[in-house]
Structures are given as C-alpha cells and as structure tokens.
PDB file of C-alpha atoms and ligand atoms in Angstrom:
ATOM      1  CA  MET A  57      79.059 142.799  92.837  1.00 38.00           C
ATOM      2  CA  THR A  58      77.410 139.973  90.966  1.00 33.00           C
ATOM      3  CA  VAL A  59      74.322 138.004  91.935  1.00 36.00           C
ATOM      4  CA  PRO A  60      74.636 134.873  94.073  1.00 37.00           C
ATOM      5  CA  ARG A  61      75.672 131.578  92.489  1.00 45.00           C
ATOM      6  CA  TRP A  62      76.908 129.608  95.480  1.00 64.00           C
ATOM      7  CA  TYR A  63      74.919 126.775  97.150  1.00 76.00           C
ATOM      8  CA  PRO A  64      75.747 126.432 100.845  1.00 88.00           C
ATOM      9  CA  ILE A  65      73.952 124.104 103.270  1.00 90.00           C
ATOM     10  CA  ARG A  66      70.784 125.001 105.208  1.00 91.00           C
ATOM     11  CA  THR A  67      69.661 127.651 102.785  1.00 91.00           C
ATOM     12  CA  GLN A  68      66.562 127.636 100.650  1.00 90.00           C
ATOM     13  CA  SER A  69      66.837 128.648  97.017  1.00 88.00           C
ATOM     14  CA  ARG A  70      64.337 131.321  96.084  1.00 88.00           C
ATOM     15  CA  TRP A  71      63.615 133.208  92.914  1.00 87.00           C
ATOM     16  CA  SER A  72      61.890 136.179  94.504  1.00 88.00           C
ATOM     17  CA  PRO A  73      63.859 138.950  96.233  1.00 91.00           C
ATOM     18  CA  PRO A  74      64.713 138.193  99.895  1.00 93.00           C
ATOM     19  CA  GLU A  75      62.892 140.290 102.533  1.00 94.00           C
ATOM     20  CA  PRO A  76      64.747 142.878 104.620  1.00 95.00           C
ATOM     21  CA  GLY A  77      66.274 141.341 107.743  1.00 95.00           C
ATOM     22  CA  ARG A  78      66.842 137.913 106.153  1.00 95.00           C
ATOM     23  CA  LEU A  79      70.314 136.367 105.989  1.00 96.00           C
ATOM     24  CA  ILE A  80      71.570 135.225 102.621  1.00 95.00           C
ATOM     25  CA  ALA A  81      74.659 133.300 101.565  1.00 94.00           C
ATOM     26  CA  HIS A  82      76.791 134.741  98.796  1.00 91.00           C
ATOM     27  CA  ASP A  83      80.381 134.041  97.759  1.00 89.00           C
ATOM     28  CA  HIS A  84      81.246 132.132 100.947  1.00 94.00           C
ATOM     29  CA  ALA A  85      79.936 134.896 103.183  1.00 95.00           C
ATOM     30  CA  VAL A  86      76.716 135.634 105.070  1.00 96.00           C
ATOM     31  CA  TRP A  87      74.970 138.920 104.295  1.00 96.00           C
ATOM     32  CA  GLN A  88      71.927 140.545 105.862  1.00 96.00           C
ATOM     33  CA  VAL A  89      69.369 142.168 103.617  1.00 96.00           C
ATOM     34  CA  GLU A  90      68.805 145.840 104.495  1.00 97.00           C
ATOM     35  CA  LYS A  91      66.302 146.824 101.853  1.00 96.00           C
ATOM     36  CA  VAL A  92      65.013 145.911  98.422  1.00 96.00           C
ATOM     37  CA  THR A  93      64.192 148.619  95.895  1.00 96.00           C
ATOM     38  CA  ASP A  94      62.881 148.573  92.341  1.00 94.00           C
ATOM     39  CA  LEU A  95      65.256 149.915  89.708  1.00 94.00           C
ATOM     40  CA  PRO A  96      64.264 151.955  86.672  1.00 94.00           C
ATOM     41  CA  LEU A  97      64.404 150.043  83.379  1.00 94.00           C
ATOM     42  CA  SER A  98      67.708 150.316  81.518  1.00 94.00           C
ATOM     43  CA  ALA A  99      67.690 150.092  77.724  1.00 94.00           C
ATOM     44  CA  ALA A 100      68.430 146.343  77.948  1.00 92.00           C
ATOM     45  CA  ASP A 101      65.719 145.879  80.614  1.00 93.00           C
ATOM     46  CA  ARG A 102      63.264 147.663  78.338  1.00 94.00           C
ATOM     47  CA  GLU A 103      63.955 145.180  75.534  1.00 92.00           C
ATOM     48  CA  ILE A 104      63.178 142.304  77.889  1.00 92.00           C
ATOM     49  CA  TRP A 105      60.041 144.038  79.132  1.00 93.00           C
ATOM     50  CA  LEU A 106      58.844 144.562  75.538  1.00 93.00           C
ATOM     51  CA  ASP A 107      59.676 140.944  74.756  1.00 90.00           C
ATOM     52  CA  ALA A 108      57.677 139.814  77.794  1.00 88.00           C
ATOM     53  CA  GLY A 109      54.593 141.524  76.326  1.00 91.00           C
ATOM     54  CA  MET A 110      54.822 144.811  78.283  1.00 92.00           C
ATOM     55  CA  PRO A 111      53.400 143.509  81.578  1.00 92.00           C
ATOM     56  CA  ASP A 112      52.137 145.952  84.199  1.00 92.00           C
ATOM     57  CA  LEU A 113      55.393 147.223  85.735  1.00 90.00           C
ATOM     58  CA  PRO A 114      54.547 147.271  89.485  1.00 88.00           C
ATOM     59  CA  ALA A 115      53.259 143.678  89.278  1.00 88.00           C
ATOM     60  CA  TRP A 116      55.938 142.363  86.898  1.00 91.00           C
ATOM     61  CA  LYS A 117      57.984 139.611  88.578  1.00 88.00           C
ATOM     62  CA  GLY A 118      60.817 140.151  86.109  1.00 91.00           C
ATOM     63  CA  ARG A 119      61.390 143.803  86.930  1.00 92.00           C
ATOM     64  CA  PRO A 120      64.929 144.860  87.893  1.00 93.00           C
ATOM     65  CA  TYR A 121      65.699 145.481  91.539  1.00 94.00           C
ATOM     66  CA  ARG A 122      68.503 146.251  93.958  1.00 96.00           C
ATOM     67  CA  VAL A 123      69.186 144.439  97.245  1.00 96.00           C
ATOM     68  CA  ASP A 124      71.193 146.412  99.814  1.00 97.00           C
ATOM     69  CA  VAL A 125      73.193 144.106 102.077  1.00 96.00           C
ATOM     70  CA  GLN A 126      75.463 144.188 105.103  1.00 97.00           C
ATOM     71  CA  HIS A 127      78.366 141.747 105.556  1.00 96.00           C
ATOM     72  CA  ILE A 128      77.821 139.569 108.644  1.00 95.00           C
ATOM     73  CA  ALA A 129      80.559 136.907 108.490  1.00 94.00           C
ATOM     74  CA  GLY A 130      82.622 134.687 106.247  1.00 94.00           C
ATOM     75  CA  ALA A 131      84.906 135.436 103.315  1.00 94.00           C
ATOM     76  CA  ARG A 132      85.804 139.072 102.716  1.00 94.00           C
ATOM     77  CA  PRO A 133      85.070 140.169  99.177  1.00 93.00           C
ATOM     78  CA  ASP A 134      88.100 141.188  97.060  1.00 91.00           C
ATOM     79  CA  TRP A 135      86.948 144.780  96.880  1.00 92.00           C
ATOM     80  CA  ALA A 136      86.772 145.222 100.684  1.00 92.00           C
ATOM     81  CA  PRO A 137      89.553 147.240 102.361  1.00 91.00           C
ATOM     82  CA  ALA A 138      92.168 145.315 104.328  1.00 90.00           C
ATOM     83  CA  GLN A 139      91.430 144.071 107.856  1.00 87.00           C
ATOM     84  CA  PRO A 140      90.592 145.251 110.497  1.00 87.00           C
ATOM     85  CA  ALA A 141      88.306 147.702 108.636  1.00 91.00           C
ATOM     86  CA  PRO A 142      84.775 146.318 108.443  1.00 91.00           C
ATOM     87  CA  VAL A 143      83.413 145.227 105.066  1.00 93.00           C
ATOM     88  CA  PRO A 144      81.399 148.179 103.733  1.00 93.00           C
ATOM     89  CA  ALA A 145      77.709 147.835 102.935  1.00 94.00           C
ATOM     90  CA  ALA A 146      77.083 146.647  99.384  1.00 94.00           C
ATOM     91  CA  HIS A 147      74.287 146.128  96.930  1.00 94.00           C
ATOM     92  CA  MET A 148      73.415 143.472  94.420  1.00 92.00           C
ATOM     93  CA  ASP A 149      71.561 144.530  91.279  1.00 92.00           C
ATOM     94  CA  VAL A 150      69.330 142.103  89.431  1.00 92.00           C
ATOM     95  CA  PRO A 151      68.550 143.118  85.833  1.00 91.00           C
ATOM     96  CA  ALA A 152      65.169 142.528  84.221  1.00 91.00           C
ATOM     97  CA  GLN A 153      64.471 138.856  83.599  1.00 88.00           C
ATOM     98  CA  LYS A 154      62.008 137.373  81.148  1.00 81.00           C
ATOM     99  CA  TRP A 155      61.942 134.240  83.266  1.00 75.00           C
ATOM    100  CA  GLN A 156      63.072 134.428  86.858  1.00 68.00           C
ATOM    101  CA  ARG A 157      66.440 132.733  86.719  1.00 68.00           C
ATOM    102  CA  ILE A 158      68.444 134.511  89.352  1.00 71.00           C
ATOM    103  CA  GLY A 159      68.129 132.713  92.658  1.00 82.00           C
ATOM    104  CA  TRP A 160      68.938 133.659  96.233  1.00 91.00           C
ATOM    105  CA  GLU A 161      70.228 131.351  98.923  1.00 91.00           C
ATOM    106  CA  VAL A 162      68.261 132.393 101.987  1.00 94.00           C
ATOM    107  CA  TYR A 163      68.805 131.064 105.542  1.00 94.00           C
ATOM    108  CA  PRO A 164      65.743 130.094 107.629  1.00 91.00           C
ATOM    109  CA  SER A 165      64.100 132.953 109.446  1.00 82.00           C
ATOM    110  CA  SER A 166      65.652 131.912 112.796  1.00 77.00           C
ATOM    111  CA  GLY A 167      68.732 133.687 111.468  1.00 82.00           C
ATOM    112  CA  ARG A 168      71.069 130.834 112.454  1.00 89.00           C
ATOM    113  CA  TRP A 169      73.503 129.485 109.904  1.00 93.00           C
ATOM    114  CA  PRO A 170      76.125 126.714 110.033  1.00 94.00           C
ATOM    115  CA  SER A 171      79.628 128.118 110.296  1.00 94.00           C
ATOM    116  CA  CYS A 172      82.966 126.317 109.959  1.00 93.00           C
ATOM    117  CA  SER A 173      84.775 125.951 113.287  1.00 93.00           C
ATOM    118  CA  CYS A 174      88.141 126.547 111.594  1.00 91.00           C
ATOM    119  CA  CYS A 175      87.625 129.548 109.379  1.00 93.00           C
ATOM    120  CA  GLY A 176      84.200 130.906 110.274  1.00 93.00           C
ATOM    121  CA  GLU A 177      82.888 130.729 106.720  1.00 95.00           C
ATOM    122  CA  PRO A 178      79.357 129.449 106.130  1.00 95.00           C
ATOM    123  CA  MET A 179      79.418 125.697 105.491  1.00 92.00           C
ATOM    124  CA  PRO A 180      80.705 124.204 103.353  1.00 90.00           C
ATOM    125  CA  CYS A 181      83.699 126.510 103.574  1.00 91.00           C
ATOM    126  CA  ARG A 182      86.254 126.804 100.797  1.00 90.00           C
ATOM    127  CA  ALA A 183      88.784 124.650 102.691  1.00 89.00           C
ATOM    128  CA  GLU A 184      86.220 121.847 102.957  1.00 86.00           C
ATOM    129  CA  LEU A 185      85.356 122.092  99.249  1.00 88.00           C
ATOM    130  CA  GLU A 186      89.057 121.798  98.465  1.00 86.00           C
ATOM    131  CA  ASP A 187      89.337 118.730 100.752  1.00 87.00           C
ATOM    132  CA  ARG A 188      86.424 117.107  98.970  1.00 87.00           C
ATOM    133  CA  GLU A 189      88.016 117.816  95.613  1.00 86.00           C
ATOM    134  CA  VAL A 190      91.306 116.263  96.726  1.00 89.00           C
ATOM    135  CA  THR A 191      89.514 113.177  98.118  1.00 90.00           C
ATOM    136  CA  ALA A 192      87.614 112.740  94.871  1.00 87.00           C
ATOM    137  CA  ARG A 193      90.820 113.076  92.827  1.00 87.00           C
ATOM    138  CA  LEU A 194      92.576 110.486  95.038  1.00 90.00           C
ATOM    139  CA  ALA A 195      89.705 108.027  94.629  1.00 90.00           C
ATOM    140  CA  GLU A 196      89.888 108.557  90.877  1.00 87.00           C
ATOM    141  CA  VAL A 197      93.648 107.999  90.775  1.00 88.00           C
ATOM    142  CA  GLU A 198      93.182 104.774  92.796  1.00 90.00           C
ATOM    143  CA  VAL A 199      90.762 103.492  90.175  1.00 89.00           C
ATOM    144  CA  PHE A 200      93.086 104.461  87.323  1.00 90.00           C
ATOM    145  CA  ALA A 201      96.050 102.827  89.085  1.00 90.00           C
ATOM    146  CA  THR A 202      94.261  99.448  88.879  1.00 89.00           C
ATOM    147  CA  ARG A 203      93.982  99.652  85.073  1.00 89.00           C
ATOM    148  CA  LEU A 204      96.172  97.061  83.403  1.00 88.00           C
ATOM    149  CA  PRO A 205      98.142  97.947  80.270  1.00 86.00           C
ATOM    150  CA  GLY A 206      96.092  97.230  77.163  1.00 87.00           C
ATOM    151  CA  CYS A 207      92.800  97.567  78.993  1.00 93.00           C
ATOM    152  CA  CYS A 208      90.219 100.178  78.184  1.00 96.00           C
ATOM    153  CA  TRP A 209      90.824 103.368  80.144  1.00 95.00           C
ATOM    154  CA  SER A 210      87.071 103.839  80.501  1.00 95.00           C
ATOM    155  CA  CYS A 211      85.589 100.472  81.509  1.00 94.00           C
ATOM    156  CA  GLY A 212      88.847  98.772  82.600  1.00 93.00           C
ATOM    157  CA  GLU A 213      88.120  95.632  80.594  1.00 94.00           C
ATOM    158  CA  PRO A 214      90.663  94.085  78.215  1.00 94.00           C
ATOM    159  CA  ILE A 215      90.402  95.168  74.578  1.00 94.00           C
ATOM    160  CA  SER A 216      90.292  92.113  72.351  1.00 93.00           C
ATOM    161  CA  SER A 217      91.840  92.115  68.882  1.00 90.00           C
ATOM    162  CA  ARG A 218      88.390  92.016  67.341  1.00 92.00           C
ATOM    163  CA  GLN A 219      87.128  95.042  69.247  1.00 92.00           C
ATOM    164  CA  ARG A 220      87.424  98.507  67.801  1.00 92.00           C
ATOM    165  CA  ALA A 221      89.621 100.766  69.871  1.00 94.00           C
ATOM    166  CA  VAL A 222      91.324 104.122  69.830  1.00 94.00           C
ATOM    167  CA  ASP A 223      94.807 104.979  71.176  1.00 94.00           C
ATOM    168  CA  TYR A 224      96.043 108.245  72.591  1.00 95.00           C
ATOM    169  CA  PRO A 225      99.839 108.011  72.556  1.00 94.00           C
ATOM    170  CA  GLY A 226     101.960 110.061  74.886  1.00 94.00           C
ATOM    171  CA  ASP A 227     101.838 110.754  78.591  1.00 94.00           C
ATOM    172  CA  ASN A 228      98.763 109.481  80.378  1.00 94.00           C
ATOM    173  CA  LEU A 229      96.778 112.565  81.334  1.00 94.00           C
ATOM    174  CA  ASP A 230      95.013 110.969  84.307  1.00 92.00           C
ATOM    175  CA  LEU A 231      97.842 108.993  85.846  1.00 91.00           C
ATOM    176  CA  PRO A 232     101.383 110.336  85.536  1.00 87.00           C
ATOM    177  CA  GLY A 233     103.626 107.451  84.518  1.00 89.00           C
ATOM    178  CA  GLY A 234     100.599 105.298  83.712  1.00 89.00           C
ATOM    179  CA  PRO A 235     100.109 103.324  80.499  1.00 91.00           C
ATOM    180  CA  GLU A 236      99.162 105.104  77.268  1.00 93.00           C
ATOM    181  CA  ALA A 237      95.419 105.578  77.194  1.00 95.00           C
ATOM    182  CA  ARG A 238      93.363 103.236  75.018  1.00 95.00           C
ATOM    183  CA  PHE A 239      89.579 103.087  74.799  1.00 96.00           C
ATOM    184  CA  HIS A 240      86.933 100.883  73.275  1.00 95.00           C
ATOM    185  CA  THR A 241      85.036 102.890  70.675  1.00 93.00           C
ATOM    186  CA  ARG A 242      81.764 101.233  71.718  1.00 93.00           C
ATOM    187  CA  GLU A 243      79.081 103.573  72.891  1.00 91.00           C
ATOM    188  CA  THR A 244      79.580 102.970  76.613  1.00 95.00           C
ATOM    189  CA  CYS A 245      83.271 103.923  76.455  1.00 96.00           C
ATOM    190  CA  SER A 246      83.365 106.492  73.651  1.00 94.00           C
ATOM    191  CA  GLY A 247      82.052 109.348  75.826  1.00 94.00           C
ATOM    192  CA  ASP A 248      85.083 109.010  78.113  1.00 95.00           C
ATOM    193  CA  ALA A 249      87.303 108.629  75.047  1.00 96.00           C
ATOM    194  CA  LYS A 250      86.013 111.854  73.514  1.00 95.00           C
ATOM    195  CA  ARG A 251      86.496 113.782  76.748  1.00 95.00           C
ATOM    196  CA  TYR A 252      90.021 112.380  76.989  1.00 96.00           C
ATOM    197  CA  GLU A 253      90.674 113.264  73.362  1.00 96.00           C
ATOM    198  CA  LEU A 254      89.784 116.939  73.918  1.00 94.00           C
ATOM    199  CA  ARG A 255      92.272 117.159  76.786  1.00 95.00           C
ATOM    200  CA  TRP A 256      94.846 115.193  74.755  1.00 96.00           C
ATOM    201  CA  ILE A 257      94.577 117.714  71.908  1.00 94.00           C
ATOM    202  CA  ALA A 258      94.765 120.637  74.334  1.00 93.00           C
ATOM    203  CA  VAL A 259      98.173 119.342  75.469  1.00 94.00           C
ATOM    204  CA  ASP A 260      99.541 119.419  71.903  1.00 93.00           C
ATOM    205  CA  PRO A 261      97.470 121.181  69.233  1.00 87.00           C
ATOM    206  CA  ARG A 262      99.350 119.323  66.469  1.00 92.00           C
ATOM    207  CA  ARG A 263      97.493 116.181  67.490  1.00 92.00           C
ATOM    208  CA  GLU A 264      94.614 115.332  65.206  1.00 90.00           C
ATOM    209  CA  ARG A 265      91.091 114.603  66.285  1.00 91.00           C
ATOM    210  CA  ILE A 266      90.135 110.935  66.102  1.00 92.00           C
ATOM    211  CA  LEU A 267      86.650 110.690  67.551  1.00 93.00           C
ATOM    212  CA  THR A 268      85.640 114.291  68.165  1.00 93.00           C
ATOM    213  CA  TYR A 269      84.658 117.063  65.805  1.00 93.00           C
ATOM    214  CA  PRO A 270      84.906 120.798  66.379  1.00 93.00           C
ATOM    215  CA  LYS A 271      81.605 122.525  67.054  1.00 93.00           C
ATOM    216  CA  CYS A 272      79.883 124.655  64.442  1.00 94.00           C
ATOM    217  CA  GLY A 273      77.096 127.075  65.317  1.00 92.00           C
ATOM    218  CA  GLY A 274      75.315 126.681  61.960  1.00 92.00           C
ATOM    219  CA  ILE A 275      72.278 124.557  61.134  1.00 90.00           C
ATOM    220  CA  LEU A 276      73.142 121.191  59.629  1.00 92.00           C
ATOM    221  CA  VAL A 277      70.704 120.463  56.813  1.00 90.00           C
ATOM    222  CA  VAL A 278      70.700 116.779  55.852  1.00 92.00           C
ATOM    223  CA  HIS A 279      69.683 115.762  52.316  1.00 91.00           C
ATOM    224  CA  GLY A 280      67.947 112.672  51.040  1.00 90.00           C
ATOM    225  CA  ASP A 281      71.189 111.037  49.882  1.00 91.00           C
ATOM    226  CA  GLY A 282      72.785 111.473  53.326  1.00 90.00           C
ATOM    227  CA  SER A 283      74.934 114.418  52.257  1.00 93.00           C
ATOM    228  CA  SER A 284      74.648 117.605  54.280  1.00 93.00           C
ATOM    229  CA  GLU A 285      75.300 121.302  54.153  1.00 92.00           C
ATOM    230  CA  CYS A 286      75.596 123.942  56.809  1.00 93.00           C
ATOM    231  CA  ARG A 287      73.631 127.171  56.792  1.00 89.00           C
ATOM    232  CA  SER A 288      73.627 130.319  58.839  1.00 88.00           C
ATOM    233  CA  GLY A 289      70.374 131.989  59.728  1.00 80.00           C
ATOM    234  CA  PRO A 290      67.846 132.699  62.429  1.00 75.00           C
ATOM    235  CA  GLY A 291      66.761 129.624  64.339  1.00 69.00           C
ATOM    236  CA  LEU A 292      64.307 128.746  67.073  1.00 64.00           C
ATOM    237  CA  ALA A 293      66.743 129.679  69.849  1.00 64.00           C
ATOM    238  CA  GLY A 294      68.609 132.602  68.297  1.00 72.00           C
ATOM    239  CA  ASP A 295      70.848 133.166  65.306  1.00 82.00           C
ATOM    240  CA  HIS A 296      72.954 130.359  63.886  1.00 88.00           C
ATOM    241  CA  GLU A 297      76.359 131.156  62.468  1.00 91.00           C
ATOM    242  CA  SER A 298      78.319 128.697  60.307  1.00 93.00           C
ATOM    243  CA  GLU A 299      82.034 128.261  60.766  1.00 93.00           C
ATOM    244  CA  PRO A 300      83.826 129.389  57.557  1.00 92.00           C
ATOM    245  CA  ASP A 301      85.526 125.997  57.096  1.00 92.00           C
ATOM    246  CA  CYS A 302      82.433 123.905  57.853  1.00 95.00           C
ATOM    247  CA  ARG A 303      81.639 121.207  55.296  1.00 93.00           C
ATOM    248  CA  GLY A 304      78.658 119.833  57.157  1.00 94.00           C
ATOM    249  CA  HIS A 305      78.781 116.604  59.124  1.00 94.00           C
ATOM    250  CA  LEU A 306      82.113 115.674  57.518  1.00 92.00           C
ATOM    251  CA  THR A 307      83.995 118.356  59.424  1.00 92.00           C
ATOM    252  CA  HIS A 308      81.925 119.611  62.366  1.00 94.00           C
ATOM    253  CA  ASP A 309      79.411 118.764  65.085  1.00 93.00           C
ATOM    254  CA  HIS A 310      76.215 120.791  65.068  1.00 93.00           C
ATOM    255  CA  GLY A 311      73.736 121.602  67.806  1.00 88.00           C
ATOM    256  CA  ALA A 312      70.947 122.315  65.303  1.00 87.00           C
ATOM    257  CA  HIS A 313      69.886 119.753  62.709  1.00 88.00           C
ATOM    258  CA  ALA A 314      67.146 119.756  60.117  1.00 86.00           C
ATOM    259  CA  ALA A 315      66.003 117.359  57.429  1.00 87.00           C
ATOM    260  CA  CYS A 316      66.195 119.296  54.145  1.00 85.00           C
ATOM    261  CA  TYR A 317      62.489 118.911  53.321  1.00 79.00           C
ATOM    262  CA  VAL A 318      61.641 120.865  56.472  1.00 74.00           C
ATOM    263  CA  GLY A 319      65.064 122.465  56.857  1.00 50.00           C
ATOM    264  CA  ASP A 320      64.048 125.777  55.447  1.00 50.00           C
ATOM    265  CA  ALA A 321      61.431 126.131  58.142  1.00 49.00           C
ATOM    266  CA  TYR A 322      64.372 127.118  60.322  1.00 51.00           C
ATOM    267  CA  LEU A 323      65.530 129.743  57.880  1.00 52.00           C
ATOM    268  CA  ALA A 324      62.338 131.188  56.456  1.00 51.00           C
ATOM    269  CA  ARG A 325      58.619 130.747  56.662  1.00 51.00           C
ATOM    270  CA  PRO A 326      57.901 127.358  55.085  1.00 49.00           C
ATOM    271  CA  GLU A 327      55.492 128.907  52.565  1.00 49.00           C
ATOM    272  CA  ASP A 328      58.322 131.133  51.299  1.00 48.00           C
ATOM    273  CA  MET A 329      60.580 128.214  50.526  1.00 50.00           C
ATOM    274  CA  PRO A 330      58.729 124.924  50.407  1.00 61.00           C
ATOM    275  CA  GLY A 331      60.687 121.691  50.318  1.00 73.00           C
ATOM    276  CA  CYS A 332      64.318 121.150  49.399  1.00 82.00           C
ATOM    277  CA  PRO A 333      65.770 123.183  46.522  1.00 81.00           C
ATOM    278  CA  ARG A 334      67.580 120.024  45.410  1.00 85.00           C
ATOM    279  CA  GLY A 335      64.232 118.280  45.161  1.00 84.00           C
ATOM    280  CA  CYS A 336      64.884 115.627  47.811  1.00 86.00           C
ATOM    281  CA  SER A 337      61.851 113.555  48.606  1.00 83.00           C
ATOM    282  CA  ARG A 338      60.534 112.821  52.054  1.00 83.00           C
ATOM    283  CA  GLN A 339      60.357 109.153  51.096  1.00 84.00           C
ATOM    284  CA  GLY A 340      63.431 107.227  52.164  1.00 86.00           C
ATOM    285  CA  HIS A 341      64.996 110.368  53.636  1.00 88.00           C
ATOM    286  CA  PRO A 342      67.486 109.544  56.426  1.00 89.00           C
ATOM    287  CA  GLY A 343      66.140 112.338  58.659  1.00 87.00           C
ATOM    288  CA  ALA A 344      67.764 115.252  60.419  1.00 86.00           C
ATOM    289  CA  THR A 345      70.482 113.187  62.095  1.00 85.00           C
ATOM    290  CA  GLY A 346      70.609 110.349  59.580  1.00 84.00           C
ATOM    291  CA  TYR A 347      74.016 111.185  58.146  1.00 86.00           C
ATOM    292  CA  ARG A 348      76.862 108.678  58.356  1.00 87.00           C
ATOM    293  CA  ARG A 349      80.441 109.667  58.902  1.00 86.00           C
ATOM    294  CA  PRO A 350      83.364 107.927  57.236  1.00 83.00           C
ATOM    295  CA  GLU A 351      85.884 106.457  59.660  1.00 77.00           C
ATOM    296  CA  ARG A 352      89.023 108.489  60.148  1.00 74.00           C
ATOM    297  CA  ARG A 353      92.427 106.859  60.270  1.00 60.00           C
ATOM    298  CA  PRO A 354      94.822 109.602  61.197  1.00 46.00           C
ATOM    299  CA  ALA A 355      98.374 108.807  60.142  1.00 41.00           C
ATOM    300  CA  ALA A 356     100.266 110.833  62.718  1.00 40.00           C
ATOM    301  CA  GLY A 357      99.629 111.840  66.277  1.00 41.00           C
ATOM    302  CA  GLY A 358      96.979 109.351  67.239  1.00 45.00           C
ATOM    303  CA  ALA A 359      96.488 105.835  65.968  1.00 52.00           C
ATOM    304  CA  ALA A 360      92.949 104.689  65.528  1.00 54.00           C
ATOM    305  CA  THR A 361      92.489 100.940  65.337  1.00 51.00           C
ATOM    306  CA  LEU A 362      89.052 100.915  63.797  1.00 51.00           C
TER     307      LEU A 362
HETATM  308 ZN1   ZN B  33      86.618 126.290 107.170  1.00 65.04          ZN
HETATM  309 ZN1   ZN B  34      85.807 100.078  77.426  1.00 65.04          ZN
HETATM  310 ZN1   ZN B  35      67.621 117.947  50.145  1.00 65.04          ZN
HETATM  311 ZN1   ZN B  36      78.471 123.995  60.221  1.00 65.04          ZN
END
C-alpha cells in the first residue's frame, strides 16, 4: 500500500503521523488509525539519516514509521478479497524523509466525514470527479466551437497577414471536425501552441517540431559569442546527463543553464577551473540564457509562417 495522495473535503493536511483513533482519507476510502510504530532504518533510510546530519533518532521527525489502519468505508482497495468479505487491516509505511513531504489527510476529531449519498465514498467521490471532468471538457469544447477558421486557437483573435503564426495541419486535436489549428507565435499564445504541438507530434511521430525542443538533462553552457555547448556533470540539484545528440541550444531545451565564465562552478570547484577555457570575457557576455535560436521553417509536416 502506498502513502496517501488524495485530497478529499473536510480533511486537514498534516505532515506528522496521525494519532491512533483518528480517521484518515486515502484512495477514496476512510481508514481508522490503529497504531503508529517506528520502523528500523533500511539501507536507503540510513543514507537519508546520514545526509540529514545524523540527528538523534528518537527525536528525528524524518524517521521511518508504519501506520496500521482499519478500513471504515468507501472504495475497496484492489488487493481486498471480493465482497462480502470485509477489507482486511492494512498498514502504510513511510520511509525516512530528509524533509517531511508525505502528508496525511486527517478528518476532524469528531470523527464525522462527508460521504456521497450515491456510492458511500468520502466526498468528492470518484463519480463526482468524473462529472466535473466531463463538465470542464464540455465547457472547453464550447469555447473551441466558437473559434472561427483562420483565428488563433489560443486567443481566438484573427491572425493578420503581418502577424507571425504557426500551423498544425491535420485533424484538430481539441475539436473533432474543427478547423486546422493555427496559433500566433507571440508570447501570450505560444505556450498553448507548444502544448498543442507536443500532442500533435504524439499523434504522428513523423511530424517535425516547430516551436518546441526535446529536453536534455545536461547543463547548457553559453559562451560569449552566443554559441553554447552541453555538458554532463554533478550540479546543484543532482547529476546532469547530456543527451548523446545534444548540440546545445540549437537542438534541445535545458533545465540547467550557466554562463561559461561561471559555468564550471557547476562542474568543479571554481578554483580548479577558473573562467572559460575558450577565454570568453565577462564583458559583453549574453549571460546564461542569452542565446538566440534561428527560426525553423520545416518543409514537411507542419508549416511555420514566421
Ligand atoms: Zn458517489
Ligand atoms: Zn493568439
Ligand atoms: Zn566561453
Ligand atoms: Zn544538452
């Protein structure tokens, strides 16, 4: 059984383990806490404990624990035997945490919880969540249905001949039978265009990217002349790994950027490798994100009017 991730109404989110007797919501069911016990450190827990500076174990908030629970009502977990057998008691194990990140949804101490009159699940029940989803989709389709051909699929305004735009030929992915999708490339519309593009490519992988770039896990190091290169290595938030076909900003998007004159601070201690090996100067340097990308005009698949 995994730890709770669902957010029903009337509960309070808490980071600390729930006390015995309390009702908690988990996976569209209500469970009562029987007992909470500390767990011994596993090898992985031990790593986290060492990383946290070896705090005093009995007082450590991040220490691993087990919560024994009894099913009260709501959805039956997949692993439970078929009805009418009761759902067996269960436990939820929480591994060591450097920062408390695993939350519990705990009902108020009165022990009452809102239940759906149709299915008995804690509110909102899965049927209601589905209804909401359908309503939201319908509202979206209504908006899309008002889009006139030739208008931007994001903002709905006409696209003038002087405005830059991007076309995604083929079936409209939001509105079956609707016009082919077209977007302004201006900042306010390009976010929607990029999201559309990713879905458009997923439909037919032979389609070429127009506005989006694949992601690379490496560190993009930008040089003084605006060129860039991608490097693997340890970073501030873990190891960075370049994609084999990455040619810097020309081919990929990067989550980590560095200006070359400080870039090696990511990879090594600055005193080991001061400045840029190419000798770029800090003066006039475009900065870590100061690269410019050439415009792409794909010949087949998608037509970019840029
Ligand atoms: Zn229901
Ligand atoms: Zn627009
Ligand atoms: Zn450089
Ligand atoms: Zn890269």
